[in-house]
Tab-separated table of C-alpha atoms in Angstrom:
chain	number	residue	atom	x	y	z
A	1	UNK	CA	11.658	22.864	3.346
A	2	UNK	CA	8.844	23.608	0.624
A	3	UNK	CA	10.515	22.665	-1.982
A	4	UNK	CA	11.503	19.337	-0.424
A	5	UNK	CA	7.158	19.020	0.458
A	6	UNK	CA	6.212	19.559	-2.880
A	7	UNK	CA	9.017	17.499	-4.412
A	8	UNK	CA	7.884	14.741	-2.311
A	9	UNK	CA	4.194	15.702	-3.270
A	10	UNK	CA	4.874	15.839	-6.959
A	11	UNK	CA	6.880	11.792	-6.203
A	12	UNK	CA	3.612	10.302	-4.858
A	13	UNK	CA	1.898	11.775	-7.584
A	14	UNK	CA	4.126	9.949	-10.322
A	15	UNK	CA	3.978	6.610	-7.781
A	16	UNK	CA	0.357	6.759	-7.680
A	17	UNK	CA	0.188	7.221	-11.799
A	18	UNK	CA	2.849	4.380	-11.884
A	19	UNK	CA	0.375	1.741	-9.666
A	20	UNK	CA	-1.975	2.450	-11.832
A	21	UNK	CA	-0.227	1.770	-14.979
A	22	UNK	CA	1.800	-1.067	-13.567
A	23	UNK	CA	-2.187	-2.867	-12.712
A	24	UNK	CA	-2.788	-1.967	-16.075
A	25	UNK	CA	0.287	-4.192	-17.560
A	26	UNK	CA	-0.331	-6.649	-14.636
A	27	UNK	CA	-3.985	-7.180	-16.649
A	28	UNK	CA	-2.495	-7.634	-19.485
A	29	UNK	CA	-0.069	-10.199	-18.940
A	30	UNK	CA	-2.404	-12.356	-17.023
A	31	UNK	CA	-5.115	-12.463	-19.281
A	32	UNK	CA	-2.577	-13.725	-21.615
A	33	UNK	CA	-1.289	-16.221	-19.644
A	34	UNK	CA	2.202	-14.906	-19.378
A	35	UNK	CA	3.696	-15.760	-15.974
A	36	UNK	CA	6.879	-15.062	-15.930
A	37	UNK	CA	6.294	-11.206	-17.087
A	38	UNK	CA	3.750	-11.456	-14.915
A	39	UNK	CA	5.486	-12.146	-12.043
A	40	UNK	CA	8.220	-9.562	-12.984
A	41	UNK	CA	5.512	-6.815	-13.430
A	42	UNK	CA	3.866	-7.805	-9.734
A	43	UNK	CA	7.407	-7.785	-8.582
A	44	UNK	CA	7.980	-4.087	-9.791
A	45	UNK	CA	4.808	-3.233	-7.934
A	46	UNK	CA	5.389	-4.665	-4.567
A	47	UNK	CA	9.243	-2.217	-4.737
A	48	UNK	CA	6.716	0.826	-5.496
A	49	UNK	CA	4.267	0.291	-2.650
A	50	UNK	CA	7.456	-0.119	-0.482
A	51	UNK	CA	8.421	3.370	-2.162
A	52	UNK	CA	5.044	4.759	-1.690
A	53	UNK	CA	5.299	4.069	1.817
A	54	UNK	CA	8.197	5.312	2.688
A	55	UNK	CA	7.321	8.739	1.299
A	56	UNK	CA	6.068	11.206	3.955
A	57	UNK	CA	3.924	12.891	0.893
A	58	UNK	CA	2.017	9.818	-0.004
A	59	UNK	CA	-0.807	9.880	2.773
A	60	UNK	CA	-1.221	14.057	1.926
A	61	UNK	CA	-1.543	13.050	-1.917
A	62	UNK	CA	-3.806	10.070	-0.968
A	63	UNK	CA	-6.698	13.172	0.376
A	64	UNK	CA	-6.651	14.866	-2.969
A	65	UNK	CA	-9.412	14.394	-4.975
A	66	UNK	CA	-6.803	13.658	-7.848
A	67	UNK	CA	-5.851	10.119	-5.938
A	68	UNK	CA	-9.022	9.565	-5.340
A	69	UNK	CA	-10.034	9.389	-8.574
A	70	UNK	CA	-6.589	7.386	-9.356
A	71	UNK	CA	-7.919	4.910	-6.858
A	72	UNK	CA	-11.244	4.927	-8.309
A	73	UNK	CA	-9.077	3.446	-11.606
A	74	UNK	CA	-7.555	1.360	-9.838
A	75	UNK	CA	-9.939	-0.849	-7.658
A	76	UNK	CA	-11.574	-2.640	-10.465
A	77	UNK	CA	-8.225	-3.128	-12.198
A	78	UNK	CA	-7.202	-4.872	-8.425
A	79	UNK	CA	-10.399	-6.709	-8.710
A	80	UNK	CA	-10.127	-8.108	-12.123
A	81	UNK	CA	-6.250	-9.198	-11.238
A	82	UNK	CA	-7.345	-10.963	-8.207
A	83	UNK	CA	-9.866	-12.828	-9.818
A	84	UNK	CA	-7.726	-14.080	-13.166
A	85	UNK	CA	-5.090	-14.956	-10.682
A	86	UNK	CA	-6.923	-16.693	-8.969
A	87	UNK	CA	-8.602	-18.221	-11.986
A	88	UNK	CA	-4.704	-19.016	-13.417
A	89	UNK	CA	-3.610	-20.603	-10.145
A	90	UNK	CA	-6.909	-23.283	-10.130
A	91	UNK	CA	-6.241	-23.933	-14.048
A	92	UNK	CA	-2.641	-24.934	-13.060
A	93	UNK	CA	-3.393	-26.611	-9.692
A	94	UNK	CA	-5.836	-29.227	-12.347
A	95	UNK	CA	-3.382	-29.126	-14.675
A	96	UNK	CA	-0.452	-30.411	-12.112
A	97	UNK	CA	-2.894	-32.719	-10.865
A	98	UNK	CA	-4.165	-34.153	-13.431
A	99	UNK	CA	-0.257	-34.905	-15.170
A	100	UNK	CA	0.122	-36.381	-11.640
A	101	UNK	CA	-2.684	-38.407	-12.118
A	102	UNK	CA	-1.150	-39.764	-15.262
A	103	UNK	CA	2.481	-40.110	-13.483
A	104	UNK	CA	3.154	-44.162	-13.150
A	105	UNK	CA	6.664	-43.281	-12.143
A	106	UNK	CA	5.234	-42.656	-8.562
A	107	UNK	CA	3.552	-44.520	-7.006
A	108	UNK	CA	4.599	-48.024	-9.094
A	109	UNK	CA	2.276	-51.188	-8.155
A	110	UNK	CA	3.139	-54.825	-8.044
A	111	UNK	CA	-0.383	-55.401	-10.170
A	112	UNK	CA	0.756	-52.481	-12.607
A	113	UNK	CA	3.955	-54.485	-13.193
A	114	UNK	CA	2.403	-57.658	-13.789
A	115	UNK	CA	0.449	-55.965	-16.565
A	116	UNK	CA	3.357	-54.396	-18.249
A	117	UNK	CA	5.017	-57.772	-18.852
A	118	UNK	CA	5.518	-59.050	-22.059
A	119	UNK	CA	4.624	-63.041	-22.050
């Protein structure tokens, strides 16, 4: 039974290190604009906090001052991906609108089709 404790111990330890890393790539990729490894890498993350909370160890790690400090690392890394994603999403959201804008196909107007005649 102890060795099964500190097994799952020494598994939110590597989990923990593993959030942290995968935030780390997360940064990367967004700052470089590159969505679809992006979205991959968030992806990955969501599957560990689903393993993370499924292991009994994880809230015994989480009152170590080693986790704390791994959260410590991690909170501004959370902050910074928040805010670029956010910051992506509203660059595409102008973007789409603004090709929209420029879309004819759509919403096609007798007076537009009066001008695009040749005479």
């Amino acid at each position: 039974m102890q060795a099964q404790a500190e097994e799952q111990l020494a598994a939110a330890r590597r989990e923990w290190q593993l959030y942290r890393t995968l935030s780390e790539e997360l940064l990367k990729f967004i700052t470089k604009e590159d969505i679809d490894e992006f979205l991959a890498l968030a992806k990955q993350r969501t599957e560990l906090v689903a393993r993370m909370k499924a292991n009994p160890a994880t809230e015994t790690f989480r009152q170590t001052d080693e986790c704390r400090a791994l959260v410590a690392q991690i909170k501004p890394l959370d902050m910074q991906l928040i805010y670029k994603a956010k910051s992506w999403l509203n660059k595409s959201r102008r973007q789409n609108a603004t090709v929209h804008a420029y879309d004819l196909t759509a919403a096609v107007s007798p007076v537009g089709n009066l001008f695009n005649r040749k005479y």
